[in-house]
XYZ file of C-alpha atoms in Angstrom:
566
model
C 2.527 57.429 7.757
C 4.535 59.260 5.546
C 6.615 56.648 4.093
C 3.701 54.733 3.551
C 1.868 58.027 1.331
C 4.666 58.233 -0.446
C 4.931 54.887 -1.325
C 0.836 55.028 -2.399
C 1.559 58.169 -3.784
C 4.381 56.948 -6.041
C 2.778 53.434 -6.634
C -0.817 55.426 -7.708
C 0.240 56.853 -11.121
C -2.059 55.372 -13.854
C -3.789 53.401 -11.749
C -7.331 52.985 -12.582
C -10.549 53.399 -10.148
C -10.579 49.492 -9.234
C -6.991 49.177 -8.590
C -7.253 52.625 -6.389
C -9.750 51.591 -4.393
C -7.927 47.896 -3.882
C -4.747 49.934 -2.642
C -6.825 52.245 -0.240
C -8.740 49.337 1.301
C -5.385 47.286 2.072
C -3.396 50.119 3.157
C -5.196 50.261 6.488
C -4.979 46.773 7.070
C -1.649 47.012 6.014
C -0.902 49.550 8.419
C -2.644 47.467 11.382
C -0.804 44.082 10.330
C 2.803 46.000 10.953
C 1.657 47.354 14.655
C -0.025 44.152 15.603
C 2.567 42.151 14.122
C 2.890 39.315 16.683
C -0.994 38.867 17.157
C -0.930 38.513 13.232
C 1.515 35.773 13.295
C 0.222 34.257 16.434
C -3.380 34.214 14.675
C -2.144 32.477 11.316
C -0.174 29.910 13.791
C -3.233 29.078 15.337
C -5.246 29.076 12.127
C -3.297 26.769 10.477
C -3.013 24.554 13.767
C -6.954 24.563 13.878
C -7.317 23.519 10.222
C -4.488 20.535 10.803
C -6.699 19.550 13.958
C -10.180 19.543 11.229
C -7.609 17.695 8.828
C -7.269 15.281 11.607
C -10.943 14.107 11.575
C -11.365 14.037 7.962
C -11.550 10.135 6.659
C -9.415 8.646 3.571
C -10.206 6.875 0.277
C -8.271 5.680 -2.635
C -10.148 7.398 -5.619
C -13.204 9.449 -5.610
C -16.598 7.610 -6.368
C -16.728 7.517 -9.465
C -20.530 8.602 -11.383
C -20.446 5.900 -14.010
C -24.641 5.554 -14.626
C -24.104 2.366 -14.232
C -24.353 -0.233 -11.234
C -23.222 -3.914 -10.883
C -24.953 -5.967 -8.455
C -23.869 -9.346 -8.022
C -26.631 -12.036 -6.350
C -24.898 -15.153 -4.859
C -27.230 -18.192 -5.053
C -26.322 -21.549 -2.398
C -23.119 -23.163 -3.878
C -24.683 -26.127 -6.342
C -27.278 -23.973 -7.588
C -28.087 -25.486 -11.534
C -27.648 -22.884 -14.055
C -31.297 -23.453 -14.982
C -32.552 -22.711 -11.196
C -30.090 -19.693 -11.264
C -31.321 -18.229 -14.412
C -34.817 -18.536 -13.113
C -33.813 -16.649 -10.289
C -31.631 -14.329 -12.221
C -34.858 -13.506 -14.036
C -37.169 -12.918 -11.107
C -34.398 -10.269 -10.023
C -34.546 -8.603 -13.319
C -38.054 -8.141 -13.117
C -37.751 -6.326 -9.881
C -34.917 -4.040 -10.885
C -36.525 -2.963 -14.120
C -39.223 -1.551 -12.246
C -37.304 0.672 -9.501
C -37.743 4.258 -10.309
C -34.565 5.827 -12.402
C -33.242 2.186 -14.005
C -33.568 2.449 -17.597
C -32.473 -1.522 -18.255
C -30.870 -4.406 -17.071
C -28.392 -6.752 -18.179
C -27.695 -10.406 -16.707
C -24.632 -12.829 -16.930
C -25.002 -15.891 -15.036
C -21.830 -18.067 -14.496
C -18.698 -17.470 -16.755
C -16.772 -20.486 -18.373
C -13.989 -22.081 -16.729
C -11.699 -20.302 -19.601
C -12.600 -17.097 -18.903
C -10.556 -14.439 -17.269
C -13.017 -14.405 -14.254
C -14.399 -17.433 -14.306
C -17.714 -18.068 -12.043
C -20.127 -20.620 -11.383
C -23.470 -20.849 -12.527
C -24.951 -19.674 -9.057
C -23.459 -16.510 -9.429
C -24.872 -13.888 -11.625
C -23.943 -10.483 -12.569
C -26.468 -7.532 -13.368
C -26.027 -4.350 -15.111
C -28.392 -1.854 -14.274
C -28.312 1.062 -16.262
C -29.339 4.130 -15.001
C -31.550 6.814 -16.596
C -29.443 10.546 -17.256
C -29.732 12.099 -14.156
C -30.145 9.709 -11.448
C -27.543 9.109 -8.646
C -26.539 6.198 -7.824
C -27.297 6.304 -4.081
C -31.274 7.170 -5.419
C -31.268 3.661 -6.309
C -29.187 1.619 -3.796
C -32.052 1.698 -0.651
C -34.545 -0.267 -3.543
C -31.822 -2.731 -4.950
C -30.718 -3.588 -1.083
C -34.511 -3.926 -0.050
C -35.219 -6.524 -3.949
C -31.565 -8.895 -2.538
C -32.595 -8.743 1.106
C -36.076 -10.164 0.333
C -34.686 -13.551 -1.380
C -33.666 -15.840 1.528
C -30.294 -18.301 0.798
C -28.776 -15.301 -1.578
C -26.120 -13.021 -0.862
C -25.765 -9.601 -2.887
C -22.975 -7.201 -3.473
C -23.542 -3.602 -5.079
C -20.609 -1.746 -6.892
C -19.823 -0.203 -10.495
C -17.739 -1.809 -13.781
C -15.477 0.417 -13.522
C -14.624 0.426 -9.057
C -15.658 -3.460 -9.085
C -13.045 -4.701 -11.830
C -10.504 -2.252 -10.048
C -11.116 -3.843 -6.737
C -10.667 -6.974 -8.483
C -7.210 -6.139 -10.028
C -6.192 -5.207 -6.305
C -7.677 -7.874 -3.978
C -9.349 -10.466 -5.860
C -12.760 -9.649 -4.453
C -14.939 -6.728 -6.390
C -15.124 -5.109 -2.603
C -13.259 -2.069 -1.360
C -11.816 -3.674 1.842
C -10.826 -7.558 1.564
C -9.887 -9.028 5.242
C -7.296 -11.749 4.544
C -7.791 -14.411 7.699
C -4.372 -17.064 7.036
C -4.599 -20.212 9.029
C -3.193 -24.108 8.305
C -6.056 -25.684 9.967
C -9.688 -25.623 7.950
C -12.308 -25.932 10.860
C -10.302 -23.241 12.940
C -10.235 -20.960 9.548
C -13.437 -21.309 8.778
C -14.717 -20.486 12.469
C -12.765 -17.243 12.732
C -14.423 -16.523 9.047
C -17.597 -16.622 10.410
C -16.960 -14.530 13.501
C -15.090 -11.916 11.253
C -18.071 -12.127 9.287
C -20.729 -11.266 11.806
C -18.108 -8.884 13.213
C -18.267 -6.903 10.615
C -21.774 -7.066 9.484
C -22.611 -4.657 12.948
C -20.712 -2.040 11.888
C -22.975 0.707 10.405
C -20.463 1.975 7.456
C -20.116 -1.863 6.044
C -22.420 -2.631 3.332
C -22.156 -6.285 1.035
C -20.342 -8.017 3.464
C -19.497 -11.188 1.924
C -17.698 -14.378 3.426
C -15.629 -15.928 0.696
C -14.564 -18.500 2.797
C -14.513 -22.131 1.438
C -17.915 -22.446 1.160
C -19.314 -26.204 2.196
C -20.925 -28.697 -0.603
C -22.189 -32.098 -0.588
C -19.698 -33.935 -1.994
C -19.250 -38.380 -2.904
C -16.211 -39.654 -1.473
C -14.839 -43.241 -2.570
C -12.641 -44.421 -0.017
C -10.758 -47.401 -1.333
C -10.342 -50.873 1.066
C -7.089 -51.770 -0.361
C -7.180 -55.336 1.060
C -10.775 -56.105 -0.859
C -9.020 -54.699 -3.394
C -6.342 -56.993 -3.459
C -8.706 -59.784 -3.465
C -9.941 -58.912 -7.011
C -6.568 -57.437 -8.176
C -7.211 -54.209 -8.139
C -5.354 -51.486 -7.574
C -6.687 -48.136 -6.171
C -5.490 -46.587 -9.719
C -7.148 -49.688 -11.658
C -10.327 -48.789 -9.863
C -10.239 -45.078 -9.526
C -9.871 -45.709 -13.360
C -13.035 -47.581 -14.274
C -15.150 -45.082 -11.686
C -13.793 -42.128 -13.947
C -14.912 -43.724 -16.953
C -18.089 -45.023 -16.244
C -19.175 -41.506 -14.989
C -17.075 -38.873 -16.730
C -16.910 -40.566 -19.967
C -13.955 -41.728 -22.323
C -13.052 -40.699 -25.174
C -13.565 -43.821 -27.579
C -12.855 -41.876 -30.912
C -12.785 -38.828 -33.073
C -15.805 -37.901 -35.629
C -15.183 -35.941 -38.545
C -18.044 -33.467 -39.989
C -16.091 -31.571 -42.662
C -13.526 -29.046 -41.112
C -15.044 -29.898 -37.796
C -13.936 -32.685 -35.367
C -15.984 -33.630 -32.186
C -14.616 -36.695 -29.309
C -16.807 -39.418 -29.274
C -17.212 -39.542 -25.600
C -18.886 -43.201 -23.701
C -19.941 -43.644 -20.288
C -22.893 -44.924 -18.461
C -26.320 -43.743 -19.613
C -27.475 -41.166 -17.238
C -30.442 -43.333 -15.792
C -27.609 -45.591 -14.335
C -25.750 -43.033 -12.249
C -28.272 -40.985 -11.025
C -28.084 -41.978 -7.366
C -25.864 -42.606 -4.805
C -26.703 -46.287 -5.101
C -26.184 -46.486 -8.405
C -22.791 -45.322 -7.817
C -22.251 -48.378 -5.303
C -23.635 -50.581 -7.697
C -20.808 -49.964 -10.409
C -19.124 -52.835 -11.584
C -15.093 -53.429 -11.207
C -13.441 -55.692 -13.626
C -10.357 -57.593 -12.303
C -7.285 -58.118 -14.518
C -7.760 -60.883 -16.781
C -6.086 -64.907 -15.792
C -3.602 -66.635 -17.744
C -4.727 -67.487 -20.802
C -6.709 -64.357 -21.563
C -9.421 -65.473 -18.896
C -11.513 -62.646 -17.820
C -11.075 -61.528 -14.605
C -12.749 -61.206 -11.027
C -15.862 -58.554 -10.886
C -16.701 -56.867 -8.264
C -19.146 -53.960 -7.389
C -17.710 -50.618 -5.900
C -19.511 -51.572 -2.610
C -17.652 -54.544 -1.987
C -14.012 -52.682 -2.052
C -14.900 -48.838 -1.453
C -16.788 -47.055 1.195
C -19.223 -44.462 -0.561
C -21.082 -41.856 0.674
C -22.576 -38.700 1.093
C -20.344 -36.220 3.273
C -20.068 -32.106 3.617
C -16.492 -30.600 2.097
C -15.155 -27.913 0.835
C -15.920 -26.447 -2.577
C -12.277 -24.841 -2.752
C -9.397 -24.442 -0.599
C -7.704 -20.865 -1.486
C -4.314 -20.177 -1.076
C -1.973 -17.352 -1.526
C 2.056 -18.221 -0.860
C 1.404 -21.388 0.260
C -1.244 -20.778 3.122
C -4.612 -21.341 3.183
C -6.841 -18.446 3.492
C -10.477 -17.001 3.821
C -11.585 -13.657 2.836
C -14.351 -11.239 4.071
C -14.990 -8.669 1.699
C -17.438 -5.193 2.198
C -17.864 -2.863 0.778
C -17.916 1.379 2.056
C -21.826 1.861 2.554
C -23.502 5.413 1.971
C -22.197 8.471 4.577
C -18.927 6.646 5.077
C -15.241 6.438 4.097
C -12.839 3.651 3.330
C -10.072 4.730 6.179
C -12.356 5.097 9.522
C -14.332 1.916 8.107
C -10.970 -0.104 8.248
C -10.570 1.324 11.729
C -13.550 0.128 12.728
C -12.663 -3.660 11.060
C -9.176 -3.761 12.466
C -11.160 -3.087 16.159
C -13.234 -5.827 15.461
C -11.266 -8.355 13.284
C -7.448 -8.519 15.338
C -9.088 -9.882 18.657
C -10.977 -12.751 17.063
C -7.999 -13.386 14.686
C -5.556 -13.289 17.630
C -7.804 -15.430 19.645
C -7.801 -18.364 17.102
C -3.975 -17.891 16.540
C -4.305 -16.987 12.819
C -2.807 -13.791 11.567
C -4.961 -11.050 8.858
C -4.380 -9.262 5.943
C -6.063 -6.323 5.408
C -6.352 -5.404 1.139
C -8.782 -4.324 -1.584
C -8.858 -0.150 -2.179
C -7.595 0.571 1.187
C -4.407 -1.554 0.721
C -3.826 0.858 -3.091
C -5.137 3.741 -0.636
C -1.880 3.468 1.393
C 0.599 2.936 -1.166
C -0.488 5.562 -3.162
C -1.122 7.928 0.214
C 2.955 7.280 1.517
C 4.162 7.880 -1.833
C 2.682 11.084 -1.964
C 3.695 12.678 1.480
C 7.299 10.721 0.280
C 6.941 13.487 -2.971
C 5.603 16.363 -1.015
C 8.046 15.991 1.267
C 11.176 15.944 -1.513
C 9.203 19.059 -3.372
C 9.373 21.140 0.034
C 12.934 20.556 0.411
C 13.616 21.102 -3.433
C 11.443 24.644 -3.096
C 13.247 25.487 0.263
C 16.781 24.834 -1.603
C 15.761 27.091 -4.950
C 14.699 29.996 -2.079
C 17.656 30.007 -0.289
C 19.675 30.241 -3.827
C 16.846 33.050 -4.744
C 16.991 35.121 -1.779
C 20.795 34.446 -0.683
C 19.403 33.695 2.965
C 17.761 30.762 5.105
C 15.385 33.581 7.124
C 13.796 35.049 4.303
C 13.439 31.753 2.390
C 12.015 30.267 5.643
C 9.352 32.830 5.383
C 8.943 32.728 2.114
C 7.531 29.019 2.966
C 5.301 30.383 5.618
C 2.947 30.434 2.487
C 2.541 26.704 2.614
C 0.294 26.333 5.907
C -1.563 29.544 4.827
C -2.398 27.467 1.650
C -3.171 24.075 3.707
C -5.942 26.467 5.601
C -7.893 26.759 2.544
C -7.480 23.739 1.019
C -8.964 21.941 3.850
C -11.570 24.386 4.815
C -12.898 23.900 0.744
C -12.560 19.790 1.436
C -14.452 21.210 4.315
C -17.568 22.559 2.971
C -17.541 20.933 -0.320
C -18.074 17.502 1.579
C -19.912 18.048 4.190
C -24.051 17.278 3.750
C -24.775 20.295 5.795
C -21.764 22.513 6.771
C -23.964 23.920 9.887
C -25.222 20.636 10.698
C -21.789 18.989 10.209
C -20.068 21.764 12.719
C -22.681 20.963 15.154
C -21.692 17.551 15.034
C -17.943 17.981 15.023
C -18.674 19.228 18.862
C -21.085 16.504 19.549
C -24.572 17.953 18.679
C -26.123 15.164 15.673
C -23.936 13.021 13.893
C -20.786 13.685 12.317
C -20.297 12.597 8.599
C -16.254 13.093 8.030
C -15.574 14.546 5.006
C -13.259 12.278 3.003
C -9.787 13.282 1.687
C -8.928 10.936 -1.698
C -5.888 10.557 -3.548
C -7.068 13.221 -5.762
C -6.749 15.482 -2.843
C -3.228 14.983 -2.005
C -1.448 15.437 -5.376
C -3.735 18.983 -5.059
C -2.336 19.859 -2.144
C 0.983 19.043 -3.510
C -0.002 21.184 -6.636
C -0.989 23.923 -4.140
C 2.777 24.068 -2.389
C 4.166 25.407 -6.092
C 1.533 27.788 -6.434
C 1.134 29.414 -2.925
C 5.264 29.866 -2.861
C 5.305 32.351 -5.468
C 3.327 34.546 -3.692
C 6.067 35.131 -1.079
C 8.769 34.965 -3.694
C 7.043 37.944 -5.213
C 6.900 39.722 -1.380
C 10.096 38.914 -0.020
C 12.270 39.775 -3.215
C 10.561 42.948 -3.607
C 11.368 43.761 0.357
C 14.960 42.534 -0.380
C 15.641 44.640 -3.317
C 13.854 48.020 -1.799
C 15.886 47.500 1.366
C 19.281 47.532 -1.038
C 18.123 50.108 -2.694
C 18.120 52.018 0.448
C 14.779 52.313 1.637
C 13.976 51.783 5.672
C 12.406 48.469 6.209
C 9.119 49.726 7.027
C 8.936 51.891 3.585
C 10.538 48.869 1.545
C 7.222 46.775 3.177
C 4.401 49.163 3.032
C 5.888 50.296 -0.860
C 6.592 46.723 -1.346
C 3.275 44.826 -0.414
C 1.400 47.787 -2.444
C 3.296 47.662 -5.933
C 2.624 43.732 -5.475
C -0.915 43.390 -4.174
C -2.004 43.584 -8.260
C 0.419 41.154 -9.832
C -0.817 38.778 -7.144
C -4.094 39.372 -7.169
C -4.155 39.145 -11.262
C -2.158 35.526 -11.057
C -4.529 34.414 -8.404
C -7.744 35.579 -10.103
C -6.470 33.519 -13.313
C -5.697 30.684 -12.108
C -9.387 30.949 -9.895
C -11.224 31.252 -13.164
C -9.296 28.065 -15.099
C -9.585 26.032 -11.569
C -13.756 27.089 -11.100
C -15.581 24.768 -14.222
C -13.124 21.788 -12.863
C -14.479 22.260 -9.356
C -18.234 23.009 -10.813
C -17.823 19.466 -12.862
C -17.467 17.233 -10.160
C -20.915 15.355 -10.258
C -20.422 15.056 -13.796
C -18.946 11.399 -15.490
C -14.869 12.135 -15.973
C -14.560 14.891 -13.369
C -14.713 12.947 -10.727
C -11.006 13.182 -10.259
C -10.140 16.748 -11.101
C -12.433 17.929 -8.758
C -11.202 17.739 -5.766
C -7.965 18.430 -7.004
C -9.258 21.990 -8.478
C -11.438 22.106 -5.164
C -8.356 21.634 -2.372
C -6.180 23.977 -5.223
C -9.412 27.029 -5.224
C -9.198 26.791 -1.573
C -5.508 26.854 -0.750
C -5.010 29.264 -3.405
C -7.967 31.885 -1.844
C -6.904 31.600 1.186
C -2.875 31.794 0.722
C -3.441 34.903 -1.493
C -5.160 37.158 0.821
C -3.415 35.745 4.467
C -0.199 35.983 2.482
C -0.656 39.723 1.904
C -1.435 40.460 5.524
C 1.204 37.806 7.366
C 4.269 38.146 5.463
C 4.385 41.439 5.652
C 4.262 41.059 9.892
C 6.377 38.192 9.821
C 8.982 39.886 7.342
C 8.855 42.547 9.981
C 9.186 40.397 12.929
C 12.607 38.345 11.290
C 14.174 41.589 10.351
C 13.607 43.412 13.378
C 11.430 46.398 12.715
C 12.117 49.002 14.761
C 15.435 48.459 15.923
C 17.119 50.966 13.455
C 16.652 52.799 10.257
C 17.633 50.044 7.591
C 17.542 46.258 7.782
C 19.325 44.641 4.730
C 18.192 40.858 4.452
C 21.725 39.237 3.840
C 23.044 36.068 5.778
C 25.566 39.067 6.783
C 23.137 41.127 8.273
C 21.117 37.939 9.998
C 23.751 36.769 11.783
């Protein structure tokens, strides 16, 4: 007691009313952390193992959803679908959308040239829908779902520029999760599609699912007889030749109109190849006889089989196998790591079954990379601070406990995750332990590099604990007067560097609805948190623990060296 009076007393000169009245309110608990020393530690020990066991049900995604006022919907009409038919469809949907409360316009693309970057076909549109300042996107997602699942044969899909043409860049598909299903064998591929399909189209956080399997057109097959061929001498090239022309055209010559040039293309007027018997009624010229006679003729009938049959409109490959992909997409109150899960539950028994093998990609696939990259870093920066403490403090103990800051700072930083993504924190808890539902909050990449932000910030804290204790107890003070005199003289420097950093980190947090701060928020957010809580628990459980690994109470002095340790 009188060591620590002393120490207030000495520490108190010029101090003003708020910085008095900070130094009388922690003295007590000060006082109480040193005699309950090993309930203190015990306490933060289970603290931080509660938090890691909250961590544990948190879900994952690659990057925060982004708040771009804008939404893409695509609408998928039958394959074969004219442009005209699509556009009149196209146009009926725009109708609909325009009039949903919050849109403020639409804009429609249907099909994309063959040249183009992403090409598409004409029964595939793409809508803009612009949003009105204000609105949220998940305002308007329940009315655009309800306009694509009242048009029977079409498929939709939901998503923004910015996420879709990301998703694209990583899997192909504008989805967040893109099921790979590789098989050699079409009818057994396209099977297991369909079963992943209507797997995954029962599971509540899927939204857009979307089979891009090679989807099935009507298609006119010539089979060539090559022994009727022979008859007429023809060839199966000779023939496949004079089909090509008479319906695709050849070019007969080149028409110049100033600095323009156009191909003079000639083939059969389109009254003559409308039908499938007018394609058996096409007429094959032989090679011509000696003497320049003209040849043998012959319709396509007599040396081809035609007809009508179902194939596929493309096979898709990827390193040589073929493959079919089911894409979906993460649908409101979910997150992109459970919802893979929940696929990989569903999708390995069917794919197993049929003998193929899976690929799971999109988002979640970036999600990982970027996820064991980060814990690779985090990992190398706790070693690297661990080294530069030990070369600070000239021994492993105190730098060990110098790093006790970096659980105290994971406690925050997922409590904030915590109640900044829950719907209703009350309601939330009550679900955690099975009362209601439980919507996991979701942890993105933008989370992790904060809590590898936080491990640089919450270490000097300690740093600015432990070398005070160190260089009081060399001075010659007793332990428990270098830690009461010590944790006093350094409650304002921390609390100023804390409060500073709190009042650069609170407009990032505040801005995280708004367009660009989607990704700084929850880095400030996990950063606010770790750093609150690492502050205050660091001024009450270093202290104990500094106690605890010097042995208070076992004599007069204890002088952290390696020396002195051992």
């Amino acid at each position: 007691a009188a060591g620590a009076g002393s120490a207030g007393g000495g520490a108190g000169h010029g101090d003003g009313f708020l910085v008095r009245w900070l130094k009388a309110a922690y003295a007590p608990a000060l006082a109480a952390a040193l005699r309950r020393r090993w309930v203190v530690v015990a306490a933060a020990v289970g603290l931080t193992g509660a938090s890691l066991l909250l961590a544990s049900t948190f879900g994952t995604e690659f990057l925060p959803r982004f708040n771009e006022g804008t939404i893409t919907v695509f609408v998928n009409a039958p394959p074969g679908t004219s442009l005209a038919e699509s556009d009149r469809l196209g146009r009926a949907v725009d109708a609909k959308l325009v009039a949903l409360p919050g849109v403020r316009g639409v804009v429609r693309r249907t099909g994309r040239a063959e040249r183009d970057t992403h090409a598409e076909p004409p029964s595939r549109s793409e809508i803009e829908v612009s949003l009105l300042p204000g609105v949220r996107r998940d305002d308007v997602l329940p009315g655009i779902d309800a306009i694509l699942g009242a048009i029977p044969g079409v498929t939709g899909e939901t998503g923004q520029p910015i996420e879709h043409r990301l998703s694209h860049v990583l899997s192909g598909t504008p989805a967040a999760v893109a099921v790979n299903v590789y098989g050699d064998d079409l009818p057994t591929l396209r099977q297991a599609a369909r079963e992943v399909e209507a797997a995954m189209k029962e599971l509540p956080g899927a939204r857009d699912v979307q089979g891009n399997r090679e989807a099935m057109i009507q298609s006119l097959p010539i089979r060539y007889r090559h022994e009727d061929l022979a008859r007429f001498g023809l060839t199966p090239a000779d023939a496949a030749a004079q089909v090509q022309a008479a319906l695709a055209g050849v070019v007969a010559a080149e028409v110049n109109d100033g600095p323009r040039r156009y191909d003079l293309v000639v083939r059969l007027h389109p009254d003559e190849r409308q039908t499938v018997d007018d394609v058996r009624a096409l007429i094959l010229r032989g090679p011509a006889g000696p003497g320049g006679a003209g040849g043998a003729h012959a319709r396509l009938a007599d040396v081809a089989d035609v007809g009508r049959e179902e194939t596929a409109m493309a096979v898709q490959r990827e390193n040589g196998r073929r493959k079919a992909v089911v894409s979906a997409n993460v649908a409101a109150g979910h997150n992109l790591g459970h919802l893979v899960e929940q696929v990989r539950a569903k999708v390995d028994p069917i794919v197993a079954r049929h003998k193929l093998s899976a690929a799971y990609g999109g988002q979640f696939e970036a999600q990982q990379s970027a996820a064991r990259t980060i814990y690779g870093i985090g990992a190398g920066v706790v070693v690297v601070i661990l080294g530069l403490l030990y070369a600070a403090l000239k021994t492993w103990r105190a730098a060990l406990l110098v790093m006790v800051n970096l659980p105290l700072a994971l406690v925050g930083g997922i409590a904030a995750v915590y109640l900044t993504e829950s719907p209703g924190v009350w309601r939330n808890t009550l679900g955690l332990f099975g009362v209601g539902r439980y919507q996991a909050p979701v942890l993105s990449i933008a989370s992790l590099v904060g809590f590898v932000t936080l491990f640089g910030i919450a270490v000097r804290n300690g740093i600015l604990l432990v070398d005070h204790y160190a260089g009081l107890t060399r001075a010659g003070e007793p332990l428990r007067t270098a830690i009461v005199r010590g944790s006093t003289e350094r409650l304002v420097p921390i609390l100023m560097t804390a409060l500073a950093a709190v009042l650069g980190l609170v407009p990032l947090a505040l801005a995280g609805h708004e367009p660009g701060g989607e990704l700084l928020a929850p880095l400030a957010i996990v950063v606010l948190g770790g750093l609150v809580t690492s502050t205050f628990l660091n001024l009450i459980v270093v202290p104990a623990g500094y106690a605890i690994v010097f042995r208070l109470g076992r004599g007069e002095r204890a002088v952290p060296t390696e020396a002195a340790a051992s």
